[in-house]
JSON list of C-alpha atoms and ligand atoms in Angstrom, two decimals:
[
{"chain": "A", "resi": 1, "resn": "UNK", "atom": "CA", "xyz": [116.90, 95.97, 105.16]},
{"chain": "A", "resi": 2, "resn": "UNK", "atom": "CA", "xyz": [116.65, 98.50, 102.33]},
{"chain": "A", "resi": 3, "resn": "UNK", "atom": "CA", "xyz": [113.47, 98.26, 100.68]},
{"chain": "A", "resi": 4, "resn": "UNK", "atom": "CA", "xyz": [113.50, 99.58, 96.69]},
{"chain": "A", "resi": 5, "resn": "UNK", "atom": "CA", "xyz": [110.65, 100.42, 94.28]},
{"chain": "A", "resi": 6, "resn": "UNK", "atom": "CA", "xyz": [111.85, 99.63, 90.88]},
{"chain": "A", "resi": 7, "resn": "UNK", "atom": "CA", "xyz": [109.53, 101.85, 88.18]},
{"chain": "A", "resi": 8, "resn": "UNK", "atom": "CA", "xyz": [109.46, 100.70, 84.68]},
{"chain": "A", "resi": 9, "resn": "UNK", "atom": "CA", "xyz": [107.00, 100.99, 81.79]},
{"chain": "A", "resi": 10, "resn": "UNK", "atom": "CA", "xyz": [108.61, 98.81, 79.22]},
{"chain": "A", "resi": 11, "resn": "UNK", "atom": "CA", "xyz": [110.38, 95.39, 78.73]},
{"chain": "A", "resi": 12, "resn": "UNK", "atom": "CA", "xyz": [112.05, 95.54, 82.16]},
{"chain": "A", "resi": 13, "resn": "UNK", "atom": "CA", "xyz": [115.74, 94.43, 81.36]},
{"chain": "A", "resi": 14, "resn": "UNK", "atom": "CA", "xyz": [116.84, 96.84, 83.75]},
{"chain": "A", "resi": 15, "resn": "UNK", "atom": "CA", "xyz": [114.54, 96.08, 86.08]},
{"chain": "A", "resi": 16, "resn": "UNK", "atom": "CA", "xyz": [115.01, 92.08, 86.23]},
{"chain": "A", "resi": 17, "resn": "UNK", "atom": "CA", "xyz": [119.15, 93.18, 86.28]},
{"chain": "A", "resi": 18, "resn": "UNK", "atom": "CA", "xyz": [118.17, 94.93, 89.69]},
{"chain": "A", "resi": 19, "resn": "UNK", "atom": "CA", "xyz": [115.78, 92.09, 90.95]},
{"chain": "A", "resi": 20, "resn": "UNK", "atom": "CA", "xyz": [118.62, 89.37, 90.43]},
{"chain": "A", "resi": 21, "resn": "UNK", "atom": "CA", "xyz": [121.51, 91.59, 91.55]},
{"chain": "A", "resi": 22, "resn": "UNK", "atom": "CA", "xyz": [119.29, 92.08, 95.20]},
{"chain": "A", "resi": 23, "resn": "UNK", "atom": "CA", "xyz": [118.06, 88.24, 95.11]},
{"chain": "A", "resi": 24, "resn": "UNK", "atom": "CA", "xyz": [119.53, 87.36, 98.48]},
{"chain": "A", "resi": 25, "resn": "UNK", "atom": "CA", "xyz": [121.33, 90.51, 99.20]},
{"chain": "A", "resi": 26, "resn": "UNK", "atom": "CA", "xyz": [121.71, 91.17, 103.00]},
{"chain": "A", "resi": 27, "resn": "UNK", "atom": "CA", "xyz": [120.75, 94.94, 102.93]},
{"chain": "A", "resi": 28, "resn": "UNK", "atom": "CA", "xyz": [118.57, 95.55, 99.96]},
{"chain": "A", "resi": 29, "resn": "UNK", "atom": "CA", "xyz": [115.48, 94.27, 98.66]},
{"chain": "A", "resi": 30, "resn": "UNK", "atom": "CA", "xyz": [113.67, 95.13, 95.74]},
{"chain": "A", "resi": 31, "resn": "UNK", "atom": "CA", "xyz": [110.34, 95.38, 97.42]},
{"chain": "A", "resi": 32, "resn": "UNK", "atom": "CA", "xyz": [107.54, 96.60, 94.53]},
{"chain": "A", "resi": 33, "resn": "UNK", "atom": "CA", "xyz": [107.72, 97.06, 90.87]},
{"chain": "A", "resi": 34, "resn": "UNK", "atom": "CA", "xyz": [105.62, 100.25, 89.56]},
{"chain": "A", "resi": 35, "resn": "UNK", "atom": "CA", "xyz": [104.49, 100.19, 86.53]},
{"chain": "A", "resi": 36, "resn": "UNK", "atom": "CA", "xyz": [101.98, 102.58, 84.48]},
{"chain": "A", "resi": 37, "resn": "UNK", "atom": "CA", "xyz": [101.19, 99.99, 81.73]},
{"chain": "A", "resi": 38, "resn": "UNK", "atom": "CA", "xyz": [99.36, 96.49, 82.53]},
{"chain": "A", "resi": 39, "resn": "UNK", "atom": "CA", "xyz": [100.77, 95.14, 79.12]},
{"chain": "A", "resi": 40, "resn": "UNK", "atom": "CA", "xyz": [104.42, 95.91, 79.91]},
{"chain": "A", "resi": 41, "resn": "UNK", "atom": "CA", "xyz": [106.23, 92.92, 79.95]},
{"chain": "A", "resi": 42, "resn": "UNK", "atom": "CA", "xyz": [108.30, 94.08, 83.18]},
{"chain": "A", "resi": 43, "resn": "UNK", "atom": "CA", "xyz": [105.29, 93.22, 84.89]},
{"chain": "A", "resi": 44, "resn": "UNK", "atom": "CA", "xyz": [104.87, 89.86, 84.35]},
{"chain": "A", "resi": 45, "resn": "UNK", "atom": "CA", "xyz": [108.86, 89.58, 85.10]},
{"chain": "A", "resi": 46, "resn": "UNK", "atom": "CA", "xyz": [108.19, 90.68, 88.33]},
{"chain": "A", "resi": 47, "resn": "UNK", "atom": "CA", "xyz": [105.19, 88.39, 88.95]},
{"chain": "A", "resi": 48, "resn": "UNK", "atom": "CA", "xyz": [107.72, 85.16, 88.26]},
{"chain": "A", "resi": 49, "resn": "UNK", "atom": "CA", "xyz": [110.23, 86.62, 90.62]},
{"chain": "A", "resi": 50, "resn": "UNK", "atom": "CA", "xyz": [107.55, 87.03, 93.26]},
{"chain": "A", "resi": 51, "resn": "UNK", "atom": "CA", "xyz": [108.06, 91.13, 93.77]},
{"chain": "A", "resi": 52, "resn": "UNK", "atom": "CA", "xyz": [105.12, 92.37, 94.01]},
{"chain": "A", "resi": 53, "resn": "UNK", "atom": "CA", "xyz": [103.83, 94.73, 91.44]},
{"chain": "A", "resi": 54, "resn": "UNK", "atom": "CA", "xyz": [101.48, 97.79, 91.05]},
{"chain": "A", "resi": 55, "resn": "UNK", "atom": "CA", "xyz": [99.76, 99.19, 87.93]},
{"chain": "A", "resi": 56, "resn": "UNK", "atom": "CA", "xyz": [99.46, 102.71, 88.43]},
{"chain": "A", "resi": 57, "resn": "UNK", "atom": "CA", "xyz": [96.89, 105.29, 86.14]},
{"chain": "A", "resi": 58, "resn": "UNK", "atom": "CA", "xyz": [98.39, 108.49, 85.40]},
{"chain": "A", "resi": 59, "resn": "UNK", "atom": "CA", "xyz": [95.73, 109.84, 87.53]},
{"chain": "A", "resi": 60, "resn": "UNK", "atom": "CA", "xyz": [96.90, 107.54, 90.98]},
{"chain": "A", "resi": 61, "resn": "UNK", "atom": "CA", "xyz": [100.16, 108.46, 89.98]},
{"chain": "A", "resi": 62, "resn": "UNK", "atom": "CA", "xyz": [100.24, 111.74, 90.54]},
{"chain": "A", "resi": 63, "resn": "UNK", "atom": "CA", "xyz": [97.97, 111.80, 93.70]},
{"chain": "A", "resi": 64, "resn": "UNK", "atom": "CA", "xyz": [100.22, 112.00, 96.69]},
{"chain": "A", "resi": 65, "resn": "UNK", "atom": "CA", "xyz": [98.01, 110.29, 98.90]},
{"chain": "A", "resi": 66, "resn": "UNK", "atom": "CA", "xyz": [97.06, 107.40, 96.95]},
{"chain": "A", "resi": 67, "resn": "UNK", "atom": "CA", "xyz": [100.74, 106.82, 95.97]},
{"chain": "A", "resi": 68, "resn": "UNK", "atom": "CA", "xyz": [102.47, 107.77, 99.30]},
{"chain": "A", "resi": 69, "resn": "UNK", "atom": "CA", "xyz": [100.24, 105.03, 100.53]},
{"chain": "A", "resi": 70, "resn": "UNK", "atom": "CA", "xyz": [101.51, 101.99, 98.31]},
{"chain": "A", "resi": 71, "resn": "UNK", "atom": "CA", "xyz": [105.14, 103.04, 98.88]},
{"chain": "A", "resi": 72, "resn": "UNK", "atom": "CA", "xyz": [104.98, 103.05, 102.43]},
{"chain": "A", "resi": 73, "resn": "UNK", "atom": "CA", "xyz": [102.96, 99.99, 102.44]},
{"chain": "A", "resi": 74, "resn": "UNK", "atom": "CA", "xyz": [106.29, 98.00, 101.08]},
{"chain": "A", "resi": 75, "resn": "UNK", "atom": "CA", "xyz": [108.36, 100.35, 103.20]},
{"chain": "A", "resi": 76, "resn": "UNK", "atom": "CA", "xyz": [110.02, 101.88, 100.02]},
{"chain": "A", "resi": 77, "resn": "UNK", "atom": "CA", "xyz": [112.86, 104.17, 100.87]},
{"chain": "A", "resi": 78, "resn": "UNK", "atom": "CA", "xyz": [114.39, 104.56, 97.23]},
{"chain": "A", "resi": 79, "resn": "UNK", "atom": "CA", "xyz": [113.08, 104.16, 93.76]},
{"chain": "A", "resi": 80, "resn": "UNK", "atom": "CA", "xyz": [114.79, 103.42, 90.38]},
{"chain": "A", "resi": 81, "resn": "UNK", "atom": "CA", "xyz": [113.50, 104.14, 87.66]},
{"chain": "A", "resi": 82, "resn": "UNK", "atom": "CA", "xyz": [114.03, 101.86, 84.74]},
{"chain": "A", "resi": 83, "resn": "UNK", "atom": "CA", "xyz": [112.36, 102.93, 81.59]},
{"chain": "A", "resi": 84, "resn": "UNK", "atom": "CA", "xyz": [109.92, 104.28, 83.30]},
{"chain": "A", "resi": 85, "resn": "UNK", "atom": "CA", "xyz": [107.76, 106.72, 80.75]},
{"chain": "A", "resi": 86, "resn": "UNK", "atom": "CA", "xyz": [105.80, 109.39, 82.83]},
{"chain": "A", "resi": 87, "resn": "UNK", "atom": "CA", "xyz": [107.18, 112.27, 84.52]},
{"chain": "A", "resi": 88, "resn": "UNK", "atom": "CA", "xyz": [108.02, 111.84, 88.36]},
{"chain": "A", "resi": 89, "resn": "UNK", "atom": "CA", "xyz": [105.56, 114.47, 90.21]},
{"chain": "A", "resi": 90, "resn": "UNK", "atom": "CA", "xyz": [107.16, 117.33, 92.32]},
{"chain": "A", "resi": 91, "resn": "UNK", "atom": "CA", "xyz": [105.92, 115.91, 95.20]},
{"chain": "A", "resi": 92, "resn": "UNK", "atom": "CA", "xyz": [107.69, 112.47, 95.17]},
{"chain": "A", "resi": 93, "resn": "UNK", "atom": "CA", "xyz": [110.93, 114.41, 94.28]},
{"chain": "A", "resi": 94, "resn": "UNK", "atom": "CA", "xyz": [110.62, 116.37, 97.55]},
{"chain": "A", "resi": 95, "resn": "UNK", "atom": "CA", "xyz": [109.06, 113.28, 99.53]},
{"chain": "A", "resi": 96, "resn": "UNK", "atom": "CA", "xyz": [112.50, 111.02, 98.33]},
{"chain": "A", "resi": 97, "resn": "UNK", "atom": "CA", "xyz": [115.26, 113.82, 97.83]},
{"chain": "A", "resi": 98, "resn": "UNK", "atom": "CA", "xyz": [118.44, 112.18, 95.85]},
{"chain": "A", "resi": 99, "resn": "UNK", "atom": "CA", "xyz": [116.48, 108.90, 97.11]},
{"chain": "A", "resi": 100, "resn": "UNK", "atom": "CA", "xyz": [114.83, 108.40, 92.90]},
{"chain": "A", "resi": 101, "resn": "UNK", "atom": "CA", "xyz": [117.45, 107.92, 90.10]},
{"chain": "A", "resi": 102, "resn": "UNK", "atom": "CA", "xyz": [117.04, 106.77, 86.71]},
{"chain": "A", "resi": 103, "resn": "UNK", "atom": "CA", "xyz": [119.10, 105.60, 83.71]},
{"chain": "A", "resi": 104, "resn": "UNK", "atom": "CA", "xyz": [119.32, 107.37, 80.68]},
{"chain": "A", "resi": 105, "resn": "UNK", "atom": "CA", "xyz": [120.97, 105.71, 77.43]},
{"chain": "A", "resi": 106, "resn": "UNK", "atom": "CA", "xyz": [123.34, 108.61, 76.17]},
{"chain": "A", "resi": 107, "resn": "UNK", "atom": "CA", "xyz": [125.75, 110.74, 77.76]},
{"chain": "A", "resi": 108, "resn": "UNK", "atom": "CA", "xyz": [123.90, 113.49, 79.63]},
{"chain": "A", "resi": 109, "resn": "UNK", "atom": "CA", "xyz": [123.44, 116.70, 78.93]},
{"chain": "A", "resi": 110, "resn": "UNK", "atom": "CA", "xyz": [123.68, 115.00, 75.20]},
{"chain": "A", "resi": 111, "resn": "UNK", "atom": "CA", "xyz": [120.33, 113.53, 73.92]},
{"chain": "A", "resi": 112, "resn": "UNK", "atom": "CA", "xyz": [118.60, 113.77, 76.84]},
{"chain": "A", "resi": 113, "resn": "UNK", "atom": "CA", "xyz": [114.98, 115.82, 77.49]},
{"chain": "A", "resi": 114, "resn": "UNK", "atom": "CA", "xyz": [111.30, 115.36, 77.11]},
{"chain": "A", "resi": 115, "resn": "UNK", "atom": "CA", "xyz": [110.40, 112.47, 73.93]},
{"chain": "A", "resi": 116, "resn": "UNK", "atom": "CA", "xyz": [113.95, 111.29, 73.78]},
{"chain": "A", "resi": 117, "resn": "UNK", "atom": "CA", "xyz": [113.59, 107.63, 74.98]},
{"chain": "A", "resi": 118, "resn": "UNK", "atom": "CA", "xyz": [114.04, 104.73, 72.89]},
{"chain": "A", "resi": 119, "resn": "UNK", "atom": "CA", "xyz": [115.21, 104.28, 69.44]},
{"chain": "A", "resi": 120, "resn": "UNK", "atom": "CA", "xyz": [114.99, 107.73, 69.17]},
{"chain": "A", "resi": 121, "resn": "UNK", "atom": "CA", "xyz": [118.08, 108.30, 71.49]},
{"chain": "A", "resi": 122, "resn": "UNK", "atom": "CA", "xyz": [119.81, 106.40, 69.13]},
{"chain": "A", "resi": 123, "resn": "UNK", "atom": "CA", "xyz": [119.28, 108.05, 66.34]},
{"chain": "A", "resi": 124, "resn": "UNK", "atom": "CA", "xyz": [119.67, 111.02, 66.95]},
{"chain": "A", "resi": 125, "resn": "UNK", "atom": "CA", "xyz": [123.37, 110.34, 68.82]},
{"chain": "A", "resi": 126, "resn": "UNK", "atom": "CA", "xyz": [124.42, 108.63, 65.53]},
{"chain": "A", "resi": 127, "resn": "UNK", "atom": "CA", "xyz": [122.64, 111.83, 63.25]},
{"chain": "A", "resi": 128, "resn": "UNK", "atom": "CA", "xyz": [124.84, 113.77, 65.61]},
{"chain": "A", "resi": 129, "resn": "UNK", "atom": "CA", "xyz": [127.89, 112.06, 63.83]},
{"chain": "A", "resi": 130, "resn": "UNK", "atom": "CA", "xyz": [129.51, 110.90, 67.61]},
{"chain": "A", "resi": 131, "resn": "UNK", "atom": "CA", "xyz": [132.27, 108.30, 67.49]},
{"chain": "A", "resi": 132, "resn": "UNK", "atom": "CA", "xyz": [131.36, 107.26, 71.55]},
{"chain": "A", "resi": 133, "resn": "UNK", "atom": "CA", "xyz": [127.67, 106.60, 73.51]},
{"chain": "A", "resi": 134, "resn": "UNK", "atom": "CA", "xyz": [126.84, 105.41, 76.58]},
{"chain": "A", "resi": 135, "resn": "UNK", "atom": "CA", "xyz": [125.19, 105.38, 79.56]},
{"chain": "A", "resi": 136, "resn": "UNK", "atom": "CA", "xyz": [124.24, 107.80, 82.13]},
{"chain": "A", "resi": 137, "resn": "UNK", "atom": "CA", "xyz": [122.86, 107.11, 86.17]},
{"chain": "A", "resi": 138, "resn": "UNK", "atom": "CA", "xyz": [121.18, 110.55, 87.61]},
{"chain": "A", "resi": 139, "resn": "UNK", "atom": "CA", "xyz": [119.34, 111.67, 90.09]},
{"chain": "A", "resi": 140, "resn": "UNK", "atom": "CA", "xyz": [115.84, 112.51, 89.50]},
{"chain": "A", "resi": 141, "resn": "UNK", "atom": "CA", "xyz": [114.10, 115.99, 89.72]},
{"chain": "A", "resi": 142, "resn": "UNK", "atom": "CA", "xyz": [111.03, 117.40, 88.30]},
{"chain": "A", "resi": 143, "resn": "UNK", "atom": "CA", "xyz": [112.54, 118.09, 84.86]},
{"chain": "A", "resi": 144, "resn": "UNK", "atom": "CA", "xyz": [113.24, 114.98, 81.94]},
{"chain": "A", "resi": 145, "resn": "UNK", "atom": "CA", "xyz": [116.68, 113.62, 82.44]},
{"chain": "A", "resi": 146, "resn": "UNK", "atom": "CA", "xyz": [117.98, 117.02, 84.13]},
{"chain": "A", "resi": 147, "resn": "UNK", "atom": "CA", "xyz": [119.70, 116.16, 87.56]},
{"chain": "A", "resi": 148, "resn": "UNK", "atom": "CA", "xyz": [122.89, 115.68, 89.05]},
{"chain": "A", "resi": 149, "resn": "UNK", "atom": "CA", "xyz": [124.81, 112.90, 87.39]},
{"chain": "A", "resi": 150, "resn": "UNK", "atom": "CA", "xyz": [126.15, 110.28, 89.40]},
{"chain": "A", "resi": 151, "resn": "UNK", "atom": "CA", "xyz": [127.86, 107.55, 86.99]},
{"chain": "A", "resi": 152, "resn": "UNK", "atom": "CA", "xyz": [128.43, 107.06, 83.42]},
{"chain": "A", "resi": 153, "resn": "UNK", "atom": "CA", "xyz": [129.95, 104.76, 80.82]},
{"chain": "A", "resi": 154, "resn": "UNK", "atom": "CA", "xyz": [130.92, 104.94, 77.34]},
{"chain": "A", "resi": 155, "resn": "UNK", "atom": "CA", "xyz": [130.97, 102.85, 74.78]},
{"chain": "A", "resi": 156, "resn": "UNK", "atom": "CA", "xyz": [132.72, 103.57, 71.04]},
{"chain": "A", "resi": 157, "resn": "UNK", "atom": "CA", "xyz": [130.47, 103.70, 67.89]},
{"chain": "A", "resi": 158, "resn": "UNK", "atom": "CA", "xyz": [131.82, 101.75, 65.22]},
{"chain": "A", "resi": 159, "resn": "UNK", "atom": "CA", "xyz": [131.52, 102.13, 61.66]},
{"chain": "A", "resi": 160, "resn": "UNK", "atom": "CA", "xyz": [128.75, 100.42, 60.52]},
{"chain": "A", "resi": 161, "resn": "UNK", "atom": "CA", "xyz": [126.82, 101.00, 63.96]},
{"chain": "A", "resi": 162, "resn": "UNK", "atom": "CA", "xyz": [122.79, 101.36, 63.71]},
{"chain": "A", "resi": 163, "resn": "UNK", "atom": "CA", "xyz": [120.34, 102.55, 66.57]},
{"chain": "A", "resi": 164, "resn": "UNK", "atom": "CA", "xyz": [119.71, 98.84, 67.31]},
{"chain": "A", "resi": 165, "resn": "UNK", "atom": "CA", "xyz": [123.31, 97.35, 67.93]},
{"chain": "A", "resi": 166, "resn": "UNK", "atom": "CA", "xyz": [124.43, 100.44, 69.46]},
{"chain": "A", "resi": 167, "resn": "UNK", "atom": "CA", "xyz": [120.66, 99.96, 71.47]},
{"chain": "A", "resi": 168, "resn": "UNK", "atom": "CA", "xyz": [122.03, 96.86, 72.82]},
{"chain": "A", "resi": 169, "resn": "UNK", "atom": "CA", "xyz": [125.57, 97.82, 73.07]},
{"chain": "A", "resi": 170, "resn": "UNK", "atom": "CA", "xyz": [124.25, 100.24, 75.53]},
{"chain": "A", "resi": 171, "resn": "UNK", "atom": "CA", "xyz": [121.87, 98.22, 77.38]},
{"chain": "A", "resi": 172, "resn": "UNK", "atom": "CA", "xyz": [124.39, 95.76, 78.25]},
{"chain": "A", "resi": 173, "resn": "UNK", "atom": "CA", "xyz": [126.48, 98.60, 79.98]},
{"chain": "A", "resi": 174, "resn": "UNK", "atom": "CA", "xyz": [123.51, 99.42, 81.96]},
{"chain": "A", "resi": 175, "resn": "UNK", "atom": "CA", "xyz": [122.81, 95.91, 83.15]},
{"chain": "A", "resi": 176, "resn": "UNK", "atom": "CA", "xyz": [125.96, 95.58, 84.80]},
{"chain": "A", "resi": 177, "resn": "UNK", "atom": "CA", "xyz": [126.59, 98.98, 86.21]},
{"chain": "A", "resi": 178, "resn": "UNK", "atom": "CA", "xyz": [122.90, 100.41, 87.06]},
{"chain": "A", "resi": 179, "resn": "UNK", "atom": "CA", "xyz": [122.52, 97.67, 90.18]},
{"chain": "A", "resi": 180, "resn": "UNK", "atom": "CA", "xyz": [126.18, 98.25, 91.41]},
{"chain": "A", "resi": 181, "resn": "UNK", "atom": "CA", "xyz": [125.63, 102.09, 91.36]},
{"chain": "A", "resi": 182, "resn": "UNK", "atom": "CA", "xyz": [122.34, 101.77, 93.26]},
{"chain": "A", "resi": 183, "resn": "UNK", "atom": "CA", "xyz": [124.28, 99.65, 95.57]},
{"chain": "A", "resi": 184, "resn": "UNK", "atom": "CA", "xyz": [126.75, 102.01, 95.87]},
{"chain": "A", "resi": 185, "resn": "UNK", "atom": "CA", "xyz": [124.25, 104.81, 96.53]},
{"chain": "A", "resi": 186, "resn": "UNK", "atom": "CA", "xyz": [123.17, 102.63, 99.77]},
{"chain": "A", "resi": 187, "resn": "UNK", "atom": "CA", "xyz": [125.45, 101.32, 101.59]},
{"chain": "B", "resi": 201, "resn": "GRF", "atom": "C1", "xyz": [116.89, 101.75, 78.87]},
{"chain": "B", "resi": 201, "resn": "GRF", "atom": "O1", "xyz": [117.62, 101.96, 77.70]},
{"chain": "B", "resi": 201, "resn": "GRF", "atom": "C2", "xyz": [117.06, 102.91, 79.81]},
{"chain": "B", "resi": 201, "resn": "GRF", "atom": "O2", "xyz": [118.27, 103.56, 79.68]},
{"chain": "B", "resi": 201, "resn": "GRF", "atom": "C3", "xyz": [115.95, 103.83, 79.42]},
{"chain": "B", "resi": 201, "resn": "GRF", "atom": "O3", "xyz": [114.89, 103.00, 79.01]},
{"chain": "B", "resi": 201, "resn": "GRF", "atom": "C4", "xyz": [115.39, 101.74, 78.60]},
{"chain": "B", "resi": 201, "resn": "GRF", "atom": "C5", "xyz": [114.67, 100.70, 79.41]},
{"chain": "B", "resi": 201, "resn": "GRF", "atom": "O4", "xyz": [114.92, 99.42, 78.93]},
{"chain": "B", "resi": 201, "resn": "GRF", "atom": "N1", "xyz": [115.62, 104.76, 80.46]},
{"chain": "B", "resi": 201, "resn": "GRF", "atom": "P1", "xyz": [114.40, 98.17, 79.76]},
{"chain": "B", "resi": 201, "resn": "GRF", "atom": "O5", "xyz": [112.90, 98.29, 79.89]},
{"chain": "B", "resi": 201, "resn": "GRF", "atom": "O6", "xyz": [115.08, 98.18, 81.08]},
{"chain": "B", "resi": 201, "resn": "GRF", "atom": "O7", "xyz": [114.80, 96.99, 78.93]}
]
């Protein structure tokens, strides 16, 4: 069995998509949900599907001892990050190489970097005047939304499109395809 750490900071969609997708799966298990704020709803998602979770200060975050400790206390041999707002240390990326991806909501290299999360993504694709969005699955190295791109999906803008419905146009591409493409990456 595959055990996964699922990192998030912020409502958890993404994460819950990969907790049901791996309910019952026989290879992987979503083993510990990360998170670095104790008020983020994905954590009390993964309290009522029973994965356990950890808050994490920036501080324990970024101490390779304390943190290599809780991963290999759930046996965690990949991580996803889903939403998750802090930058990944160099350390992890070196301690899990092409084992961390994370989902961005544009098409990379487009709108991607350091403060673009959210709403602001959004924006600033339909400032840019673009007629398609989407979604984009990466590996993760010690630069914002910078590594080697491993699946994406567009969607079209229409005419009348604002940052929200083209927020959740988006999201639902990434519920369906982020747990298939980690599956993908593992088996
Ligand atoms: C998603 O849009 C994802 O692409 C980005 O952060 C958002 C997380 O949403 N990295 P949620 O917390 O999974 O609902």
């Amino acid at each position: 069995m595959k055990h996964i750490a699922v990192f998030a900071s912020g409502s958890g969609s993404n994460a819950e998509a990969i907790i049901r997708y791996f309910e019952n799966h026989t290879h992987i298990r979503v083993a510990l949900v990360v998170s670095n704020n104790p008020l983020a709803p994905v954590v009390k998602m993964a309290h009522q599907h029973r994965i356990i979770s950890a808050i994490v200060s920036k501080n324990f975050f970024e101490d390779e001892a304390r943190m290599s400790a809780l991963l290999q206390s759930q046996q965690i041999g990949f991580i996803a990050l889903a939403g998750f707002l802090q930058l990944i240390p160099e350390w992890l990326v070196k301690k899990f190489p092409n084992q961390i991806v994370n989902i961005h909501p544009a098409l990379l290299p487009k709108f991607g970097g350091k403060g673009m999360y959210g709403k602001k993504v959004h924006e600033a694709v339909l400032a840019a005047g673009e007629t398609e969005s989407g979604m984009t699955i990466h590996y993760v190295n010690a630069q914002y939304d910078e590594g080697e791109i491993i699946a994406q999906q567009k969607v079209q803008i229409a005419a009348n499109e604002n940052a929200e419905s083209l927020a959740q146009k988006v999201l639902q591409l990434e519920h369906e395809h982020y747990p298939k493409a980690i599956e993908r990456l593992l088996m």
